[in-house]
mmCIF file with all atom_site columns, C-alpha atoms in Angstrom:
data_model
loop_
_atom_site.group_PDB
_atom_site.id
_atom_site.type_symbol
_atom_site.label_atom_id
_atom_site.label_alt_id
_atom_site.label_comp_id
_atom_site.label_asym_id
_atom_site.label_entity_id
_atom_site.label_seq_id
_atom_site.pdbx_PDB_ins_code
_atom_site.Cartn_x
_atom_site.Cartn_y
_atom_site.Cartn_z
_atom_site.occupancy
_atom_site.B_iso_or_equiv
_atom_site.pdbx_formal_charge
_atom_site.auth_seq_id
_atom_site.auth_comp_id
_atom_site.auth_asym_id
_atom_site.auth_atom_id
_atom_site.pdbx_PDB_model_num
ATOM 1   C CA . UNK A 1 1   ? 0.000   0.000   0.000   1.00 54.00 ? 248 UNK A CA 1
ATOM 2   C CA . UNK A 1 2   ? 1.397   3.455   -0.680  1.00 64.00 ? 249 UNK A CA 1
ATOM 3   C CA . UNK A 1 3   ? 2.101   6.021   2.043   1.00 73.00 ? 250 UNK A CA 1
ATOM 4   C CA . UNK A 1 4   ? 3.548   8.777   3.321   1.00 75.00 ? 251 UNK A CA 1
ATOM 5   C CA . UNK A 1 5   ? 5.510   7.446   6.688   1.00 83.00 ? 252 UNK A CA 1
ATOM 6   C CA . UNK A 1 6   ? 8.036   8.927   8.464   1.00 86.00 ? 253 UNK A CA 1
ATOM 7   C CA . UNK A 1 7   ? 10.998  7.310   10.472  1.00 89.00 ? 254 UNK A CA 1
ATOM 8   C CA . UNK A 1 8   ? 14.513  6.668   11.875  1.00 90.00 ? 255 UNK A CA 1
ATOM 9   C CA . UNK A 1 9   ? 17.083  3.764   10.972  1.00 89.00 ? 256 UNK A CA 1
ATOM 10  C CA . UNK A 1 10  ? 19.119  2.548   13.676  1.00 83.00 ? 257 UNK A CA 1
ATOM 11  C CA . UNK A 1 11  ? 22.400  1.564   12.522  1.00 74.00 ? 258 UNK A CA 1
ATOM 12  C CA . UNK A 1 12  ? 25.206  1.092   15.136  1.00 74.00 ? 259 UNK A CA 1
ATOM 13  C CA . UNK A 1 13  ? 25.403  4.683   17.059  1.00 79.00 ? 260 UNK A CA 1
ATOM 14  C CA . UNK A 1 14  ? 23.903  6.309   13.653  1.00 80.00 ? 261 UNK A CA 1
ATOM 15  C CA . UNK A 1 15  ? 19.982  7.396   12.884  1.00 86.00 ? 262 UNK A CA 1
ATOM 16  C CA . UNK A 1 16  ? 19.323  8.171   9.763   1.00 87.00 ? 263 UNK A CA 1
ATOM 17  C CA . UNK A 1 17  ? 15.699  9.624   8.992   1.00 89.00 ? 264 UNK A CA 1
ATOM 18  C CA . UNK A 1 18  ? 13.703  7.849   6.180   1.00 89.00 ? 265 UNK A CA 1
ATOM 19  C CA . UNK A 1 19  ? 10.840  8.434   4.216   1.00 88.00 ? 266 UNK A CA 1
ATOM 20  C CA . UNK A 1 20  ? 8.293   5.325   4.090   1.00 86.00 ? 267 UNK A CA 1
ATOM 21  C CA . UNK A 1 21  ? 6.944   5.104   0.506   1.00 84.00 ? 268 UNK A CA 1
ATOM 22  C CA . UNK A 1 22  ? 5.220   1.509   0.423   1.00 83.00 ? 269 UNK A CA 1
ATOM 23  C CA . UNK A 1 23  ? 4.120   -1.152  3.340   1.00 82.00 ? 270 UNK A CA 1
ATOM 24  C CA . UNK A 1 24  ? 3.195   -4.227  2.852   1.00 79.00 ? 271 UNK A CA 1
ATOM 25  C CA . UNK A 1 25  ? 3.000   -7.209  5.490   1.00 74.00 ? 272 UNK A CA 1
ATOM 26  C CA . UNK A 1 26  ? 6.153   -8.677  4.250   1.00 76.00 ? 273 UNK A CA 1
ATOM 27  C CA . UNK A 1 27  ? 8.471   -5.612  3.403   1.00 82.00 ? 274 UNK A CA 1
ATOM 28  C CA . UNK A 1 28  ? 8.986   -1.682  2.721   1.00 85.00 ? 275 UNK A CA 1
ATOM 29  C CA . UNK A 1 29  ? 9.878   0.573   0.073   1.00 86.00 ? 276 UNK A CA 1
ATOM 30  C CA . UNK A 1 30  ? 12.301  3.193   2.372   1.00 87.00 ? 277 UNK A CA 1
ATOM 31  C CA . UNK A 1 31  ? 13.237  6.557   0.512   1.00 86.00 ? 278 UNK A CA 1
ATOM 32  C CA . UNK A 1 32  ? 17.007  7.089   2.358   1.00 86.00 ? 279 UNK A CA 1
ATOM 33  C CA . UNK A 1 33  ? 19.289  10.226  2.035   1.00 85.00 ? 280 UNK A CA 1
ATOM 34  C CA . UNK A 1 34  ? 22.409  7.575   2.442   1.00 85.00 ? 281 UNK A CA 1
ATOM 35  C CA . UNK A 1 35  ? 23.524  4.165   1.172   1.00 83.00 ? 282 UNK A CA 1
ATOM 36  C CA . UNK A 1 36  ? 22.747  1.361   3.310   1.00 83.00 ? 283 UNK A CA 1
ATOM 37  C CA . UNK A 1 37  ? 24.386  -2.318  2.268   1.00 83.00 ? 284 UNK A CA 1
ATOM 38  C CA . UNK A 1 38  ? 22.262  -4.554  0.873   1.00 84.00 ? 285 UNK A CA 1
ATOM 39  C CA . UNK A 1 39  ? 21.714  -8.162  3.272   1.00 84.00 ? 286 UNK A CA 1
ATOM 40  C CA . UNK A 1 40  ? 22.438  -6.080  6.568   1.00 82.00 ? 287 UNK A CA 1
ATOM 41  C CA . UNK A 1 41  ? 20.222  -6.016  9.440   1.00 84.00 ? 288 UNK A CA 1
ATOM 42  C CA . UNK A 1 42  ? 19.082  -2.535  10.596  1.00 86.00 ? 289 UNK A CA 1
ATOM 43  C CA . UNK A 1 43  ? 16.171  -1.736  13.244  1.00 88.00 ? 290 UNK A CA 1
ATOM 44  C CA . UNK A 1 44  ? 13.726  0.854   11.755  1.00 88.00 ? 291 UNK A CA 1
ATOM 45  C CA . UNK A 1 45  ? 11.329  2.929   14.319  1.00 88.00 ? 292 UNK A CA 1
ATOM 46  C CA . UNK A 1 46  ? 8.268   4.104   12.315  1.00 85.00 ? 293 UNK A CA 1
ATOM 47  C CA . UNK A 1 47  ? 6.665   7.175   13.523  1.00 84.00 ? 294 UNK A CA 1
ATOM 48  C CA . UNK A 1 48  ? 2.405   6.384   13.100  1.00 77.00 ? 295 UNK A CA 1
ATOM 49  C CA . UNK A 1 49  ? 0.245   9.613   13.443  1.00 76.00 ? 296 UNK A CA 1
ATOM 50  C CA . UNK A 1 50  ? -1.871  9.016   16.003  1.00 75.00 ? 297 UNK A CA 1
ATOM 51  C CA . UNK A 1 51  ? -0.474  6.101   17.497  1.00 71.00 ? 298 UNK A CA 1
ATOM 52  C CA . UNK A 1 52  ? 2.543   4.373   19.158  1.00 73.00 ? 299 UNK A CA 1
ATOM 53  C CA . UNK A 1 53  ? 6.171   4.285   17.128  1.00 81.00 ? 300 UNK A CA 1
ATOM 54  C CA . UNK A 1 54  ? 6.237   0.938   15.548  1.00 82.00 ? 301 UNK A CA 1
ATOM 55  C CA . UNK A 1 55  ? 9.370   -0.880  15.739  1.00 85.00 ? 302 UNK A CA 1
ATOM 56  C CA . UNK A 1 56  ? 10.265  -3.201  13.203  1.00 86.00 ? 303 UNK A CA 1
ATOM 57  C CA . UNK A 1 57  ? 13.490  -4.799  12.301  1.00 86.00 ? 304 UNK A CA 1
ATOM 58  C CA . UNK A 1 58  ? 14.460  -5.026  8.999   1.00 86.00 ? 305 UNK A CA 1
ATOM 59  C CA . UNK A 1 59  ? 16.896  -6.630  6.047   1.00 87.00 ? 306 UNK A CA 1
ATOM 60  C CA . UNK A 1 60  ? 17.559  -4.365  2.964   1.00 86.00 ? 307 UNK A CA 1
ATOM 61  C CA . UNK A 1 61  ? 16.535  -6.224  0.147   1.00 86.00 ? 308 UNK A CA 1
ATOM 62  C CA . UNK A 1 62  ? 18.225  -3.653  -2.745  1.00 85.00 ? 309 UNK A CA 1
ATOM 63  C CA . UNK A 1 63  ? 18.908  -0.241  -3.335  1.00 85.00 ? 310 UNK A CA 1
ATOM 64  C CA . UNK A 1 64  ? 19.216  1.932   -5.878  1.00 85.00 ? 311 UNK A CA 1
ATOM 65  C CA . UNK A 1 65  ? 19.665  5.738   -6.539  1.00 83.00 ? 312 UNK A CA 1
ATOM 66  C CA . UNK A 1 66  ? 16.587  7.826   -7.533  1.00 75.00 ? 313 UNK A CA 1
ATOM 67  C CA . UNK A 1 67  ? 16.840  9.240   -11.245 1.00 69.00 ? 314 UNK A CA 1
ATOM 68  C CA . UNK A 1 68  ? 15.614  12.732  -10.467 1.00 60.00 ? 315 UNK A CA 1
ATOM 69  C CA . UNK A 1 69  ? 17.379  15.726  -12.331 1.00 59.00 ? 316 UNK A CA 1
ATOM 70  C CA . UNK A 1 70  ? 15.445  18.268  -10.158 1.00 58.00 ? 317 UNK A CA 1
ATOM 71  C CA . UNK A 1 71  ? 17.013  17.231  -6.570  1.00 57.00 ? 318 UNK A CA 1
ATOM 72  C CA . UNK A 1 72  ? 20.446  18.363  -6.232  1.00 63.00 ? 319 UNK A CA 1
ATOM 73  C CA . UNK A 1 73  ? 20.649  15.882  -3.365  1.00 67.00 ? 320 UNK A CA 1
ATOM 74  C CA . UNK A 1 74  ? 21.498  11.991  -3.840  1.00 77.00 ? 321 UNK A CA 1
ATOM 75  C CA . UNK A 1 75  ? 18.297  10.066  -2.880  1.00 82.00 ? 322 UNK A CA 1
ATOM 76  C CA . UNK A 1 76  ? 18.127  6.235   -2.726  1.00 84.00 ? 323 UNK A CA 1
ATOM 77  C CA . UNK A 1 77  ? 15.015  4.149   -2.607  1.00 85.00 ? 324 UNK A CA 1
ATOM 78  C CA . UNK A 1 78  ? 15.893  0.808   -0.657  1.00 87.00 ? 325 UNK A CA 1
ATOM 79  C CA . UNK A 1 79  ? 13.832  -2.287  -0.490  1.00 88.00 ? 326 UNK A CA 1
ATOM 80  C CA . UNK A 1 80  ? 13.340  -3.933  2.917   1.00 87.00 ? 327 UNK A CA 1
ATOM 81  C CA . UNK A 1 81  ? 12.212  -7.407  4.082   1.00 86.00 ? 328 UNK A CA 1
ATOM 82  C CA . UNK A 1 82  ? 10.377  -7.439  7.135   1.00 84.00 ? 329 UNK A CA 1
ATOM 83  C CA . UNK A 1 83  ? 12.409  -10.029 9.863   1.00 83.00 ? 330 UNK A CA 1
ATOM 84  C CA . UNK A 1 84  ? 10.825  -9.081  13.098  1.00 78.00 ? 331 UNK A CA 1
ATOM 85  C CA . UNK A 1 85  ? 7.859   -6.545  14.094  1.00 74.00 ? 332 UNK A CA 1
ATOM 86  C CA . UNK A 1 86  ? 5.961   -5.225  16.768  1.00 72.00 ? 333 UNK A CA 1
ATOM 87  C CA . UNK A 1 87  ? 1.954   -4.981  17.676  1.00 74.00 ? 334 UNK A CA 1
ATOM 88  C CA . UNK A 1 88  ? 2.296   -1.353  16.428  1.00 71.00 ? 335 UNK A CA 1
ATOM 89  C CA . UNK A 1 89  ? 3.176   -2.733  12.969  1.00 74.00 ? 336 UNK A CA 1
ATOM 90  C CA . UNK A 1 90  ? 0.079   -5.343  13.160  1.00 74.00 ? 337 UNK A CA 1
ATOM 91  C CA . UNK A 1 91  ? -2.289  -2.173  14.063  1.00 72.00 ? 338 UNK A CA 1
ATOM 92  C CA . UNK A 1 92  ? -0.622  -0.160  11.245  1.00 72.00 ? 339 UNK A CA 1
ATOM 93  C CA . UNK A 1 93  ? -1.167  -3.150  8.970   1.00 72.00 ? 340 UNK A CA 1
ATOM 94  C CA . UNK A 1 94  ? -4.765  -3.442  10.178  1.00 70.00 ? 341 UNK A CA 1
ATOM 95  C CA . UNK A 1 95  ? -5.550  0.193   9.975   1.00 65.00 ? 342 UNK A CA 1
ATOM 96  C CA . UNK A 1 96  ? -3.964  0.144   6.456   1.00 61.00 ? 343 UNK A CA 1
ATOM 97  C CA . UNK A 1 97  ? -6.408  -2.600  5.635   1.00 59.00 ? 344 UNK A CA 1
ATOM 98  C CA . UNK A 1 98  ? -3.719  -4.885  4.543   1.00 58.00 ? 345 UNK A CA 1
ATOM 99  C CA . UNK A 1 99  ? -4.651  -7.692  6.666   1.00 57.00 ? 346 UNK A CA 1
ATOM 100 C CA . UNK A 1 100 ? -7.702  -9.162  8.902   1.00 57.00 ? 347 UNK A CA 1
ATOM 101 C CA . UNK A 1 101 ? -8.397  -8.203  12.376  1.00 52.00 ? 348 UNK A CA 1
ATOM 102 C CA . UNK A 1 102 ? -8.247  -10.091 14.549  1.00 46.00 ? 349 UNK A CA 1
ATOM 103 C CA . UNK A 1 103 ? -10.837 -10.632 16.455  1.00 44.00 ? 350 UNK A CA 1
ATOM 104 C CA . UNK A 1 104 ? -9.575  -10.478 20.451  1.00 43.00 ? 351 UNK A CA 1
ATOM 105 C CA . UNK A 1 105 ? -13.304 -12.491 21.334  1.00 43.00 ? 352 UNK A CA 1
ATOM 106 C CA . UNK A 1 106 ? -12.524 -15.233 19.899  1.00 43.00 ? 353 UNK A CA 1
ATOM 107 C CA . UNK A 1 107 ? -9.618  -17.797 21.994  1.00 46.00 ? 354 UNK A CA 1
ATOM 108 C CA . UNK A 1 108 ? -7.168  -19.143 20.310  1.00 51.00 ? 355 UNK A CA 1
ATOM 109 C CA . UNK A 1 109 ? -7.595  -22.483 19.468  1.00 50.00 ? 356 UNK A CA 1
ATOM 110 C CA . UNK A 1 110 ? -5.168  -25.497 20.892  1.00 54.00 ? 357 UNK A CA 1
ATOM 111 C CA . UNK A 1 111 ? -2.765  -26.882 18.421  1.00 58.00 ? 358 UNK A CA 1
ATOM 112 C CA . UNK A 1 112 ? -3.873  -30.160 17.628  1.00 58.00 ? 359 UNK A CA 1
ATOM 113 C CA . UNK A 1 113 ? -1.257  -33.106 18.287  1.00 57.00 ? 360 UNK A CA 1
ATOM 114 C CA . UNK A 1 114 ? 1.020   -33.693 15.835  1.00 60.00 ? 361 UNK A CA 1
ATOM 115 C CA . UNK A 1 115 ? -0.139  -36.622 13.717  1.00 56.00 ? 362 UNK A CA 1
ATOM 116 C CA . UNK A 1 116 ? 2.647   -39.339 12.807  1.00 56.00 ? 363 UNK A CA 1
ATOM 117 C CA . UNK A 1 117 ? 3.237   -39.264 9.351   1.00 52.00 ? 364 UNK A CA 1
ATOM 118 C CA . UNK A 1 118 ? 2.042   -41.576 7.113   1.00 51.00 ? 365 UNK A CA 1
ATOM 119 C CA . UNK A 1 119 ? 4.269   -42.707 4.319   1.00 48.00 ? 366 UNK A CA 1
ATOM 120 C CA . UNK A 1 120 ? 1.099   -42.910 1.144   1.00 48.00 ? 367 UNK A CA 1
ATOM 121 C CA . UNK A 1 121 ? 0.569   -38.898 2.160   1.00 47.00 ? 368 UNK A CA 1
ATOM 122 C CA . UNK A 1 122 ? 3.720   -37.901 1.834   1.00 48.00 ? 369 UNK A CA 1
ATOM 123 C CA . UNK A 1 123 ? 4.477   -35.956 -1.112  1.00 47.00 ? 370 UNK A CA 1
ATOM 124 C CA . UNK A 1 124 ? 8.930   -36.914 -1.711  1.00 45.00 ? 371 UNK A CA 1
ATOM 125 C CA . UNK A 1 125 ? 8.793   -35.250 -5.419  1.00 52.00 ? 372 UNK A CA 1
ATOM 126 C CA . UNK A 1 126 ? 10.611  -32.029 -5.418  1.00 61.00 ? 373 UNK A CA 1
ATOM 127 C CA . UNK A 1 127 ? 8.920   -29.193 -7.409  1.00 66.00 ? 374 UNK A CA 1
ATOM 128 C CA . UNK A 1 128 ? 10.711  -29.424 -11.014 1.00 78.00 ? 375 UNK A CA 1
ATOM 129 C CA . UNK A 1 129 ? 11.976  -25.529 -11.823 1.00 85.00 ? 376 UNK A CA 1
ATOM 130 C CA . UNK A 1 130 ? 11.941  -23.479 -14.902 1.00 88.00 ? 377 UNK A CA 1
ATOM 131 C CA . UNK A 1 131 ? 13.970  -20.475 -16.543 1.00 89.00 ? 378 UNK A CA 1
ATOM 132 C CA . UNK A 1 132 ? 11.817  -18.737 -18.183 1.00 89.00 ? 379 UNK A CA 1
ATOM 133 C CA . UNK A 1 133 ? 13.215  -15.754 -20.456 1.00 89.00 ? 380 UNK A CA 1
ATOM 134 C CA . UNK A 1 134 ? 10.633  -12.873 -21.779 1.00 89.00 ? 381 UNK A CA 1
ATOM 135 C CA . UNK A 1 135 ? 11.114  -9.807  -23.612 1.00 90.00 ? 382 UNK A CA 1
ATOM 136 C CA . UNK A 1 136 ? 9.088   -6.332  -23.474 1.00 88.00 ? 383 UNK A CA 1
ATOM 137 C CA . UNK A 1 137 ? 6.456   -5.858  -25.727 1.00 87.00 ? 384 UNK A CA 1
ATOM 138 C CA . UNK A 1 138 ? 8.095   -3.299  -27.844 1.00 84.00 ? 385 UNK A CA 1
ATOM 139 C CA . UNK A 1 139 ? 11.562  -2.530  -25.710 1.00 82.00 ? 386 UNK A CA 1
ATOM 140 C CA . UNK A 1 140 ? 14.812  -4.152  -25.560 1.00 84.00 ? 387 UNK A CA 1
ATOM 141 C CA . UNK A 1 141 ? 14.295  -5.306  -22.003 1.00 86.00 ? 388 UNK A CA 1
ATOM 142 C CA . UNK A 1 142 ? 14.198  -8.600  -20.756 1.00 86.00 ? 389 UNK A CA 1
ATOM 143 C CA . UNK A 1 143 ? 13.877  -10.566 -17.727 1.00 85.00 ? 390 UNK A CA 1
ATOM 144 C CA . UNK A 1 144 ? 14.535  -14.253 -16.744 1.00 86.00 ? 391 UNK A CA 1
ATOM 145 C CA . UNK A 1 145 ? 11.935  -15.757 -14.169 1.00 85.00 ? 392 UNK A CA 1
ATOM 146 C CA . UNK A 1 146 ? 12.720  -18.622 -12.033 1.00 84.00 ? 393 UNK A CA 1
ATOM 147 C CA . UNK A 1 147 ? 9.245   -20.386 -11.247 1.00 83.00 ? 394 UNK A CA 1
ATOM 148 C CA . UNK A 1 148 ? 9.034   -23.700 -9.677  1.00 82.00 ? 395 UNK A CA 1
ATOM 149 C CA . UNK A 1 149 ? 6.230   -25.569 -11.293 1.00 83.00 ? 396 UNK A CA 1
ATOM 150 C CA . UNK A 1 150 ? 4.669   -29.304 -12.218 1.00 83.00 ? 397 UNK A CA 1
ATOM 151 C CA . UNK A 1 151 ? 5.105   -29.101 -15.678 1.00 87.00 ? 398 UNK A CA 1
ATOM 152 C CA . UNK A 1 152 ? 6.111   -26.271 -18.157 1.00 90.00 ? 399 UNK A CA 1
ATOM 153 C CA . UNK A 1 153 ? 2.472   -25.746 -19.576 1.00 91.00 ? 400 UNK A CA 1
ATOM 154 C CA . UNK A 1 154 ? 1.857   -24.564 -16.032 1.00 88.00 ? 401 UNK A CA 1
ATOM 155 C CA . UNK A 1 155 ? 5.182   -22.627 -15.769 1.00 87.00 ? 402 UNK A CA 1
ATOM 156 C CA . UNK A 1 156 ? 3.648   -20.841 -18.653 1.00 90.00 ? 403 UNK A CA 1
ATOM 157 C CA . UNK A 1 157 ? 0.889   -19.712 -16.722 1.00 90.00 ? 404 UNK A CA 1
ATOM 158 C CA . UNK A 1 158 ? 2.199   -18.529 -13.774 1.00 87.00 ? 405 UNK A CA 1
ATOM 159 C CA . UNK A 1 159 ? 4.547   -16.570 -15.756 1.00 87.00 ? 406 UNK A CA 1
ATOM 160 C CA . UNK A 1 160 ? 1.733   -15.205 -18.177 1.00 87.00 ? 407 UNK A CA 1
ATOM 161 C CA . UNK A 1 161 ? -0.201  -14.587 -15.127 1.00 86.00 ? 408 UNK A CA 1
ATOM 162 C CA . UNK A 1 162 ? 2.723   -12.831 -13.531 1.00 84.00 ? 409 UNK A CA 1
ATOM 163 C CA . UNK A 1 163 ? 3.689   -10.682 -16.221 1.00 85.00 ? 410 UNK A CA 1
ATOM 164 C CA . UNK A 1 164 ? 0.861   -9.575  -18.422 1.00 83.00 ? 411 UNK A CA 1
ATOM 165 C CA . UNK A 1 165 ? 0.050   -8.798  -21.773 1.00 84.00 ? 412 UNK A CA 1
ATOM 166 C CA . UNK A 1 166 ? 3.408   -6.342  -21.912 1.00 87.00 ? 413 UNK A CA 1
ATOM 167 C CA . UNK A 1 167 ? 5.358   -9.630  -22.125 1.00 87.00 ? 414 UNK A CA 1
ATOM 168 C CA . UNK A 1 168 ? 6.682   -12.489 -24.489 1.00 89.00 ? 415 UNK A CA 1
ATOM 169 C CA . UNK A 1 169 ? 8.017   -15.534 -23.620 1.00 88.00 ? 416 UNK A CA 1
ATOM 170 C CA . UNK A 1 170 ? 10.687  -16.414 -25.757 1.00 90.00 ? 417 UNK A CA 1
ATOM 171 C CA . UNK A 1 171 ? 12.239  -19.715 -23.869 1.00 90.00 ? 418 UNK A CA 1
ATOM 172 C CA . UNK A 1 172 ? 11.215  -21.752 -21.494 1.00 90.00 ? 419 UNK A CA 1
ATOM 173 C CA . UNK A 1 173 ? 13.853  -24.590 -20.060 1.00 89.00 ? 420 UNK A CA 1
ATOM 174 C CA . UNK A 1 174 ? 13.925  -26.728 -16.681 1.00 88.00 ? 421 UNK A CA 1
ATOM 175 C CA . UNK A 1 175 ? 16.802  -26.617 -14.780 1.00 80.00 ? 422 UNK A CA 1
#
């Protein structure tokens, strides 16, 4: 979902302010004045109008510097994956209507035993997986999916479904 967030990285002894640009319940788009490595842990305290700071801890996914000929400043846009997060975060998720409340009437239900396995439901066949290479409609870019699949008609479909009508598939080949 796309906002408007502010907060603070914690990294080491340094805080570096960040702009929030998209949540989701599994990572965040961060909008960051400095470089921050990519596969590093980093604790990020998100400042919720109206409510308690959410803390959340963090991996950055990628970064890359923002294209914009009108700033003067360097601006990078950093992907995060969510590893750890608060009950602020759930209530920010819930508010944001990205996932279900839940209900605090209803009690949680006991774990059922753990069954013993039974060897006829036990599925031993690894997924097979596919490369998939498509090219732009109209552009010289390209991409190569990786999809895991039961056969490559289906492969086909996920990647169809996955990339659109902007898209041809020009090889498909299990790995």
């Amino acid at each position: 979902m796309s906002c408007r967030l502010n907060g603070r990285i914690q990294r080491g002894r340094e805080r570096v302010r960040v702009r929030i640009l998209d949540i989701s319940e599994g990572g965040l788009c961060l909008l960051v004045p400095v470089w921050l490595d990519p596969k590093q842990p980093a604790a990020l305290a998100i400042d919720v109008p109206g409510r308690a700071t959410a803390q959340v801890q963090i991996e950055i996914w990628h970064i890359r510097r923002e294209k914009s000929k009108s700033s003067t400043n360097k601006v990078w846009i950093a992907g995060a994956v969510l590893r750890d997060s608060d009950r602020a975060y759930a209530q920010l998720l819930e508010a944001a209507g990205l996932v279900e409340k839940a209900s605090s009437a209803a009690a949680p239900s006991p774990t059922p035993a753990p069954a013993e396995p039974q060897v006829e439901t036990i599925d031993s066949v690894e997924p097979r997986v596919f490369r998939l290479h498509c090219k732009a409609k109209g552009s010289p870019r390209s991409r190569v999916l990786t999809l895991a699949a039961d056969s490559e008609e289906e492969a086909r479909k996920l990647a169809e479904a996955d990339l659109g009508r902007d898209w041809d598939l020009l090889e498909v080949r299990e790995t």
